[in-house]
Amino acid sequence: MLLRTARFGELDAPTLYALLRLRVDVFVVEQRCPYPELDGRDLAPSTVHVWLADGSAVASYLRVLGEPSGAARVGRACTAVPYRGRGLSAQLVASALDLVGDRPCVLDAQSYLVGFYGRFGFTPTGPEYVEDGIPHVPMRLG
């Protein structure tokens, strides 16, 4: 697996298509959440797309966003079905945190993943809430 990072303007069309396709496959189709996946934040100059590539296939993906507070936000973390169970998400989160550096970092974890993100030092910052029918917990590191 090859770790890749890029800002929006650095993405070629086939790569962008593959990243967005994985996100739609996981969040809209698999999790049955019909919501506008393309939220405009992919275009922000501070957004960094991070993924693991297996040849031309996108195995796992997340994005790192800048928040108005100065914190970083990790979001849209997902792994393609054939690549699950190999520790790719942990590898991506560790890589994302390297990019974030010393800045505080926030995320909204699906509730069943609170322990996973806790391994990286994230702690809950609020009560569980439901978004698109899926329980989430806000979390922060730093």
Short mmCIF file of N, CA and C in Angstrom, two decimals:
data_model
loop_
_atom_site.label_atom_id
_atom_site.label_comp_id
_atom_site.label_asym_id
_atom_site.label_seq_id
_atom_site.Cartn_x
_atom_site.Cartn_y
_atom_site.Cartn_z
N MET A 1 0.85 -1.19 0.00
CA MET A 1 0.00 0.00 0.00
C MET A 1 0.88 1.24 0.00
N LEU A 2 0.47 2.21 -0.77
CA LEU A 2 1.20 3.46 -0.87
C LEU A 2 0.37 4.56 -0.23
N LEU A 3 0.95 5.27 0.75
CA LEU A 3 0.28 6.39 1.39
C LEU A 3 0.37 7.59 0.46
N ARG A 4 -0.77 8.22 0.22
CA ARG A 4 -0.83 9.39 -0.67
C ARG A 4 -1.52 10.53 0.06
N THR A 5 -1.10 11.75 -0.22
CA THR A 5 -1.77 12.94 0.28
C THR A 5 -1.83 13.96 -0.85
N ALA A 6 -2.89 14.75 -0.86
CA ALA A 6 -3.03 15.79 -1.88
C ALA A 6 -4.09 16.78 -1.47
N ARG A 7 -3.89 18.00 -1.89
CA ARG A 7 -4.94 19.01 -1.81
C ARG A 7 -5.80 18.85 -3.07
N PHE A 8 -6.98 19.46 -3.06
CA PHE A 8 -7.92 19.25 -4.15
C PHE A 8 -7.31 19.52 -5.52
N GLY A 9 -6.63 20.63 -5.68
CA GLY A 9 -6.07 21.00 -6.96
C GLY A 9 -4.97 20.08 -7.46
N GLU A 10 -4.44 19.24 -6.57
CA GLU A 10 -3.39 18.30 -6.94
C GLU A 10 -3.94 16.94 -7.39
N LEU A 11 -5.24 16.76 -7.24
CA LEU A 11 -5.86 15.48 -7.59
C LEU A 11 -6.18 15.43 -9.08
N ASP A 12 -5.78 14.35 -9.74
CA ASP A 12 -6.21 14.18 -11.13
C ASP A 12 -7.64 13.62 -11.12
N ALA A 13 -8.30 13.71 -12.25
CA ALA A 13 -9.71 13.31 -12.32
C ALA A 13 -9.95 11.85 -11.93
N PRO A 14 -9.17 10.87 -12.41
CA PRO A 14 -9.43 9.49 -12.01
C PRO A 14 -9.26 9.26 -10.50
N THR A 15 -8.28 9.91 -9.89
CA THR A 15 -8.08 9.75 -8.44
C THR A 15 -9.22 10.38 -7.68
N LEU A 16 -9.60 11.60 -8.04
CA LEU A 16 -10.72 12.26 -7.39
C LEU A 16 -11.98 11.40 -7.49
N TYR A 17 -12.23 10.87 -8.66
CA TYR A 17 -13.40 10.01 -8.86
C TYR A 17 -13.34 8.81 -7.91
N ALA A 18 -12.18 8.17 -7.80
CA ALA A 18 -12.03 6.99 -6.95
C ALA A 18 -12.24 7.34 -5.47
N LEU A 19 -11.73 8.48 -5.03
CA LEU A 19 -11.91 8.90 -3.63
C LEU A 19 -13.39 9.15 -3.34
N LEU A 20 -14.03 9.90 -4.22
CA LEU A 20 -15.44 10.21 -4.01
C LEU A 20 -16.32 8.97 -4.13
N ARG A 21 -15.98 8.09 -5.05
CA ARG A 21 -16.73 6.85 -5.21
C ARG A 21 -16.69 6.01 -3.93
N LEU A 22 -15.50 5.89 -3.31
CA LEU A 22 -15.40 5.14 -2.06
C LEU A 22 -16.26 5.79 -0.98
N ARG A 23 -16.21 7.09 -0.85
CA ARG A 23 -17.02 7.76 0.16
C ARG A 23 -18.50 7.52 -0.07
N VAL A 24 -18.96 7.65 -1.30
CA VAL A 24 -20.37 7.40 -1.59
C VAL A 24 -20.73 5.94 -1.34
N ASP A 25 -19.87 5.02 -1.77
CA ASP A 25 -20.14 3.59 -1.55
C ASP A 25 -20.32 3.28 -0.07
N VAL A 26 -19.49 3.88 0.78
CA VAL A 26 -19.55 3.58 2.21
C VAL A 26 -20.65 4.38 2.90
N PHE A 27 -20.61 5.70 2.79
CA PHE A 27 -21.49 6.53 3.60
C PHE A 27 -22.91 6.63 3.06
N VAL A 28 -23.09 6.66 1.77
CA VAL A 28 -24.43 6.83 1.21
C VAL A 28 -25.08 5.47 0.94
N VAL A 29 -24.36 4.56 0.29
CA VAL A 29 -24.95 3.28 -0.09
C VAL A 29 -24.91 2.28 1.06
N GLU A 30 -23.72 1.93 1.54
CA GLU A 30 -23.60 0.90 2.59
C GLU A 30 -24.31 1.30 3.88
N GLN A 31 -24.11 2.55 4.31
CA GLN A 31 -24.72 3.00 5.57
C GLN A 31 -26.12 3.58 5.37
N ARG A 32 -26.58 3.58 4.14
CA ARG A 32 -27.94 4.02 3.80
C ARG A 32 -28.26 5.40 4.33
N CYS A 33 -27.36 6.34 4.07
CA CYS A 33 -27.54 7.73 4.50
C CYS A 33 -27.61 8.64 3.29
N PRO A 34 -28.81 8.87 2.79
CA PRO A 34 -28.93 9.76 1.62
C PRO A 34 -28.77 11.22 2.03
N TYR A 35 -27.54 11.69 1.95
CA TYR A 35 -27.24 13.06 2.29
C TYR A 35 -26.26 13.60 1.25
N PRO A 36 -26.10 14.93 1.19
CA PRO A 36 -25.18 15.49 0.19
C PRO A 36 -23.72 15.25 0.58
N GLU A 37 -23.15 14.17 0.10
CA GLU A 37 -21.77 13.80 0.40
C GLU A 37 -20.78 14.89 -0.02
N LEU A 38 -21.05 15.55 -1.12
CA LEU A 38 -20.18 16.62 -1.59
C LEU A 38 -20.60 17.91 -0.89
N ASP A 39 -19.86 18.25 0.17
CA ASP A 39 -20.23 19.35 1.05
C ASP A 39 -19.46 20.64 0.79
N GLY A 40 -18.58 20.65 -0.21
CA GLY A 40 -17.81 21.84 -0.51
C GLY A 40 -16.50 21.94 0.25
N ARG A 41 -16.35 21.19 1.33
CA ARG A 41 -15.14 21.29 2.15
C ARG A 41 -13.94 20.62 1.49
N ASP A 42 -14.18 19.76 0.52
CA ASP A 42 -13.07 19.13 -0.21
C ASP A 42 -12.25 20.17 -0.96
N LEU A 43 -12.87 21.26 -1.33
CA LEU A 43 -12.25 22.31 -2.12
C LEU A 43 -11.43 23.30 -1.30
N ALA A 44 -11.63 23.33 0.01
CA ALA A 44 -10.96 24.32 0.86
C ALA A 44 -9.45 24.19 0.75
N PRO A 45 -8.75 25.31 0.69
CA PRO A 45 -7.29 25.27 0.57
C PRO A 45 -6.60 24.51 1.71
N SER A 46 -7.22 24.47 2.88
CA SER A 46 -6.60 23.79 4.02
C SER A 46 -6.87 22.29 4.05
N THR A 47 -7.78 21.80 3.22
CA THR A 47 -8.14 20.37 3.24
C THR A 47 -7.05 19.54 2.59
N VAL A 48 -6.68 18.45 3.30
CA VAL A 48 -5.73 17.49 2.76
C VAL A 48 -6.42 16.14 2.68
N HIS A 49 -6.42 15.56 1.51
CA HIS A 49 -6.98 14.23 1.29
C HIS A 49 -5.86 13.23 1.54
N VAL A 50 -6.15 12.19 2.31
CA VAL A 50 -5.14 11.20 2.69
C VAL A 50 -5.73 9.83 2.36
N TRP A 51 -4.96 9.01 1.63
CA TRP A 51 -5.48 7.70 1.28
C TRP A 51 -4.36 6.69 1.10
N LEU A 52 -4.75 5.45 1.17
CA LEU A 52 -3.85 4.34 0.88
C LEU A 52 -4.27 3.76 -0.46
N ALA A 53 -3.30 3.70 -1.37
CA ALA A 53 -3.57 3.21 -2.71
C ALA A 53 -2.99 1.81 -2.88
N ASP A 54 -3.76 0.96 -3.51
CA ASP A 54 -3.31 -0.37 -3.91
C ASP A 54 -3.34 -0.35 -5.44
N GLY A 55 -2.21 0.04 -6.02
CA GLY A 55 -2.21 0.30 -7.46
C GLY A 55 -3.07 1.51 -7.71
N SER A 56 -4.05 1.39 -8.60
CA SER A 56 -4.95 2.51 -8.87
C SER A 56 -6.19 2.47 -7.98
N ALA A 57 -6.33 1.44 -7.16
CA ALA A 57 -7.49 1.31 -6.28
C ALA A 57 -7.27 2.10 -4.99
N VAL A 58 -8.32 2.73 -4.51
CA VAL A 58 -8.28 3.42 -3.22
C VAL A 58 -8.75 2.41 -2.17
N ALA A 59 -7.85 2.03 -1.27
CA ALA A 59 -8.18 1.05 -0.25
C ALA A 59 -8.81 1.69 0.98
N SER A 60 -8.31 2.85 1.38
CA SER A 60 -8.77 3.52 2.59
C SER A 60 -8.55 5.02 2.43
N TYR A 61 -9.41 5.82 3.06
CA TYR A 61 -9.39 7.26 2.84
C TYR A 61 -9.83 8.00 4.09
N LEU A 62 -9.32 9.22 4.25
CA LEU A 62 -9.87 10.22 5.17
C LEU A 62 -9.43 11.59 4.68
N ARG A 63 -10.02 12.61 5.27
CA ARG A 63 -9.59 13.97 4.94
C ARG A 63 -9.33 14.73 6.23
N VAL A 64 -8.40 15.67 6.14
CA VAL A 64 -8.06 16.54 7.27
C VAL A 64 -8.47 17.95 6.86
N LEU A 65 -9.32 18.55 7.68
CA LEU A 65 -9.86 19.88 7.41
C LEU A 65 -9.34 20.88 8.43
N GLY A 66 -9.33 22.14 8.05
CA GLY A 66 -9.05 23.21 9.00
C GLY A 66 -10.35 23.74 9.55
N GLU A 67 -10.40 23.94 10.85
CA GLU A 67 -11.58 24.50 11.50
C GLU A 67 -11.34 25.98 11.79
N PRO A 68 -12.39 26.80 11.87
CA PRO A 68 -12.22 28.22 12.19
C PRO A 68 -11.48 28.46 13.51
N SER A 69 -11.58 27.52 14.44
CA SER A 69 -10.91 27.65 15.74
C SER A 69 -9.40 27.46 15.65
N GLY A 70 -8.93 26.98 14.50
CA GLY A 70 -7.51 26.66 14.36
C GLY A 70 -7.23 25.18 14.54
N ALA A 71 -8.21 24.45 15.04
CA ALA A 71 -8.05 22.99 15.20
C ALA A 71 -8.15 22.33 13.82
N ALA A 72 -7.63 21.14 13.76
CA ALA A 72 -7.82 20.30 12.58
C ALA A 72 -9.01 19.40 12.82
N ARG A 73 -9.65 18.96 11.76
CA ARG A 73 -10.76 18.01 11.85
C ARG A 73 -10.48 16.84 10.93
N VAL A 74 -10.58 15.64 11.50
CA VAL A 74 -10.47 14.42 10.71
C VAL A 74 -11.89 13.98 10.37
N GLY A 75 -12.12 13.65 9.12
CA GLY A 75 -13.45 13.23 8.72
C GLY A 75 -13.44 12.33 7.52
N ARG A 76 -14.61 11.76 7.26
CA ARG A 76 -14.86 10.89 6.11
C ARG A 76 -13.94 9.67 6.07
N ALA A 77 -13.52 9.20 7.23
CA ALA A 77 -12.65 8.02 7.28
C ALA A 77 -13.43 6.79 6.84
N CYS A 78 -12.90 6.08 5.85
CA CYS A 78 -13.58 4.89 5.35
C CYS A 78 -12.58 3.96 4.66
N THR A 79 -12.94 2.69 4.64
CA THR A 79 -12.11 1.66 4.00
C THR A 79 -12.99 0.82 3.10
N ALA A 80 -12.51 0.51 1.91
CA ALA A 80 -13.25 -0.32 0.97
C ALA A 80 -13.40 -1.74 1.55
N VAL A 81 -14.53 -2.35 1.30
CA VAL A 81 -14.84 -3.67 1.87
C VAL A 81 -13.71 -4.69 1.71
N PRO A 82 -13.11 -4.86 0.53
CA PRO A 82 -12.08 -5.90 0.41
C PRO A 82 -10.82 -5.65 1.24
N TYR A 83 -10.66 -4.44 1.76
CA TYR A 83 -9.44 -4.09 2.49
C TYR A 83 -9.65 -3.99 4.00
N ARG A 84 -10.85 -4.23 4.47
CA ARG A 84 -11.13 -4.10 5.90
C ARG A 84 -10.45 -5.20 6.70
N GLY A 85 -10.17 -4.87 7.96
CA GLY A 85 -9.56 -5.83 8.87
C GLY A 85 -8.04 -5.92 8.74
N ARG A 86 -7.43 -5.00 8.03
CA ARG A 86 -5.98 -5.02 7.82
C ARG A 86 -5.24 -3.90 8.55
N GLY A 87 -5.96 -3.12 9.36
CA GLY A 87 -5.33 -2.03 10.09
C GLY A 87 -5.09 -0.77 9.27
N LEU A 88 -5.74 -0.66 8.12
CA LEU A 88 -5.52 0.49 7.26
C LEU A 88 -6.05 1.78 7.88
N SER A 89 -7.18 1.71 8.54
CA SER A 89 -7.73 2.92 9.16
C SER A 89 -6.80 3.46 10.23
N ALA A 90 -6.22 2.57 11.02
CA ALA A 90 -5.27 3.00 12.05
C ALA A 90 -4.05 3.65 11.40
N GLN A 91 -3.59 3.09 10.32
CA GLN A 91 -2.45 3.66 9.61
C GLN A 91 -2.79 5.07 9.10
N LEU A 92 -3.98 5.24 8.56
CA LEU A 92 -4.39 6.55 8.05
C LEU A 92 -4.55 7.57 9.16
N VAL A 93 -5.16 7.17 10.27
CA VAL A 93 -5.32 8.11 11.39
C VAL A 93 -3.96 8.54 11.90
N ALA A 94 -3.03 7.62 12.05
CA ALA A 94 -1.68 7.97 12.50
C ALA A 94 -1.03 8.94 11.51
N SER A 95 -1.19 8.71 10.23
CA SER A 95 -0.64 9.61 9.21
C SER A 95 -1.30 10.97 9.27
N ALA A 96 -2.61 10.99 9.48
CA ALA A 96 -3.32 12.27 9.59
C ALA A 96 -2.82 13.06 10.79
N LEU A 97 -2.60 12.39 11.90
CA LEU A 97 -2.13 13.08 13.09
C LEU A 97 -0.71 13.61 12.89
N ASP A 98 0.09 12.93 12.10
CA ASP A 98 1.40 13.47 11.74
C ASP A 98 1.25 14.78 10.97
N LEU A 99 0.27 14.83 10.07
CA LEU A 99 0.01 16.07 9.31
C LEU A 99 -0.48 17.19 10.21
N VAL A 100 -1.30 16.84 11.19
CA VAL A 100 -1.89 17.82 12.09
C VAL A 100 -0.81 18.43 12.99
N GLY A 101 0.16 17.63 13.38
CA GLY A 101 1.22 18.13 14.26
C GLY A 101 0.71 18.43 15.65
N ASP A 102 1.07 19.59 16.18
CA ASP A 102 0.72 19.95 17.56
C ASP A 102 -0.65 20.62 17.69
N ARG A 103 -1.33 20.85 16.59
CA ARG A 103 -2.64 21.49 16.66
C ARG A 103 -3.64 20.56 17.33
N PRO A 104 -4.62 21.13 18.03
CA PRO A 104 -5.71 20.29 18.51
C PRO A 104 -6.43 19.67 17.32
N CYS A 105 -7.05 18.53 17.54
CA CYS A 105 -7.74 17.83 16.46
C CYS A 105 -9.08 17.34 16.97
N VAL A 106 -10.11 17.51 16.17
CA VAL A 106 -11.46 17.08 16.54
C VAL A 106 -11.99 16.13 15.48
N LEU A 107 -13.00 15.37 15.88
CA LEU A 107 -13.71 14.50 14.95
C LEU A 107 -15.03 14.13 15.56
N ASP A 108 -15.92 13.63 14.73
CA ASP A 108 -17.21 13.10 15.19
C ASP A 108 -17.21 11.63 14.86
N ALA A 109 -16.94 10.81 15.88
CA ALA A 109 -16.80 9.37 15.68
C ALA A 109 -18.16 8.69 15.68
N GLN A 110 -18.34 7.73 14.78
CA GLN A 110 -19.50 6.87 14.95
C GLN A 110 -19.29 6.16 16.29
N SER A 111 -20.33 6.04 17.07
CA SER A 111 -20.21 5.61 18.47
C SER A 111 -19.44 4.31 18.65
N TYR A 112 -19.58 3.38 17.74
CA TYR A 112 -18.88 2.11 17.91
C TYR A 112 -17.37 2.25 17.71
N LEU A 113 -16.93 3.43 17.24
CA LEU A 113 -15.50 3.66 17.02
C LEU A 113 -14.84 4.54 18.09
N VAL A 114 -15.56 4.86 19.15
CA VAL A 114 -14.98 5.69 20.22
C VAL A 114 -13.71 5.04 20.78
N GLY A 115 -13.73 3.75 21.02
CA GLY A 115 -12.54 3.05 21.53
C GLY A 115 -11.39 3.07 20.55
N PHE A 116 -11.69 2.94 19.27
CA PHE A 116 -10.66 2.99 18.23
C PHE A 116 -9.93 4.33 18.28
N TYR A 117 -10.70 5.43 18.26
CA TYR A 117 -10.07 6.75 18.29
C TYR A 117 -9.43 7.03 19.65
N GLY A 118 -9.96 6.44 20.69
CA GLY A 118 -9.36 6.57 22.02
C GLY A 118 -7.93 6.05 22.06
N ARG A 119 -7.62 5.06 21.24
CA ARG A 119 -6.24 4.53 21.18
C ARG A 119 -5.25 5.58 20.73
N PHE A 120 -5.73 6.60 20.04
CA PHE A 120 -4.86 7.68 19.57
C PHE A 120 -4.85 8.88 20.52
N GLY A 121 -5.61 8.77 21.61
CA GLY A 121 -5.66 9.85 22.59
C GLY A 121 -6.88 10.74 22.50
N PHE A 122 -7.79 10.48 21.57
CA PHE A 122 -9.02 11.26 21.48
C PHE A 122 -9.91 10.94 22.67
N THR A 123 -10.58 11.97 23.20
CA THR A 123 -11.52 11.78 24.30
C THR A 123 -12.86 12.43 23.92
N PRO A 124 -13.96 11.85 24.40
CA PRO A 124 -15.28 12.44 24.12
C PRO A 124 -15.37 13.84 24.70
N THR A 125 -16.05 14.73 23.97
CA THR A 125 -16.23 16.10 24.43
C THR A 125 -17.70 16.47 24.60
N GLY A 126 -18.56 15.53 24.38
CA GLY A 126 -19.98 15.81 24.50
C GLY A 126 -20.77 14.52 24.46
N PRO A 127 -22.08 14.63 24.61
CA PRO A 127 -22.93 13.45 24.60
C PRO A 127 -23.09 12.86 23.20
N GLU A 128 -23.49 11.61 23.18
CA GLU A 128 -23.80 10.95 21.92
C GLU A 128 -24.97 11.67 21.26
N TYR A 129 -24.93 11.76 19.94
CA TYR A 129 -26.03 12.35 19.17
C TYR A 129 -26.22 11.49 17.92
N VAL A 130 -27.36 11.65 17.30
CA VAL A 130 -27.67 10.86 16.11
C VAL A 130 -27.64 11.78 14.89
N GLU A 131 -26.86 11.38 13.90
CA GLU A 131 -26.80 12.10 12.64
C GLU A 131 -27.06 11.11 11.51
N ASP A 132 -28.02 11.40 10.68
CA ASP A 132 -28.40 10.51 9.57
C ASP A 132 -28.71 9.10 10.06
N GLY A 133 -29.31 9.00 11.25
CA GLY A 133 -29.70 7.71 11.79
C GLY A 133 -28.56 6.92 12.42
N ILE A 134 -27.36 7.51 12.54
CA ILE A 134 -26.19 6.81 13.08
C ILE A 134 -25.71 7.55 14.32
N PRO A 135 -25.58 6.85 15.46
CA PRO A 135 -25.07 7.49 16.67
C PRO A 135 -23.60 7.90 16.51
N HIS A 136 -23.29 9.13 16.94
CA HIS A 136 -21.95 9.69 16.89
C HIS A 136 -21.58 10.28 18.25
N VAL A 137 -20.27 10.45 18.46
CA VAL A 137 -19.76 11.09 19.67
C VAL A 137 -18.70 12.10 19.25
N PRO A 138 -18.83 13.37 19.68
CA PRO A 138 -17.77 14.33 19.37
C PRO A 138 -16.54 14.01 20.21
N MET A 139 -15.35 14.13 19.60
CA MET A 139 -14.10 13.79 20.30
C MET A 139 -13.03 14.83 19.97
N ARG A 140 -12.03 14.90 20.85
CA ARG A 140 -10.95 15.88 20.69
C ARG A 140 -9.64 15.27 21.16
N LEU A 141 -8.59 15.70 20.51
CA LEU A 141 -7.21 15.35 20.89
C LEU A 141 -6.46 16.66 21.04
N GLY A 142 -5.83 16.85 22.18
CA GLY A 142 -5.02 18.06 22.41
C GLY A 142 -5.78 19.24 22.92
#
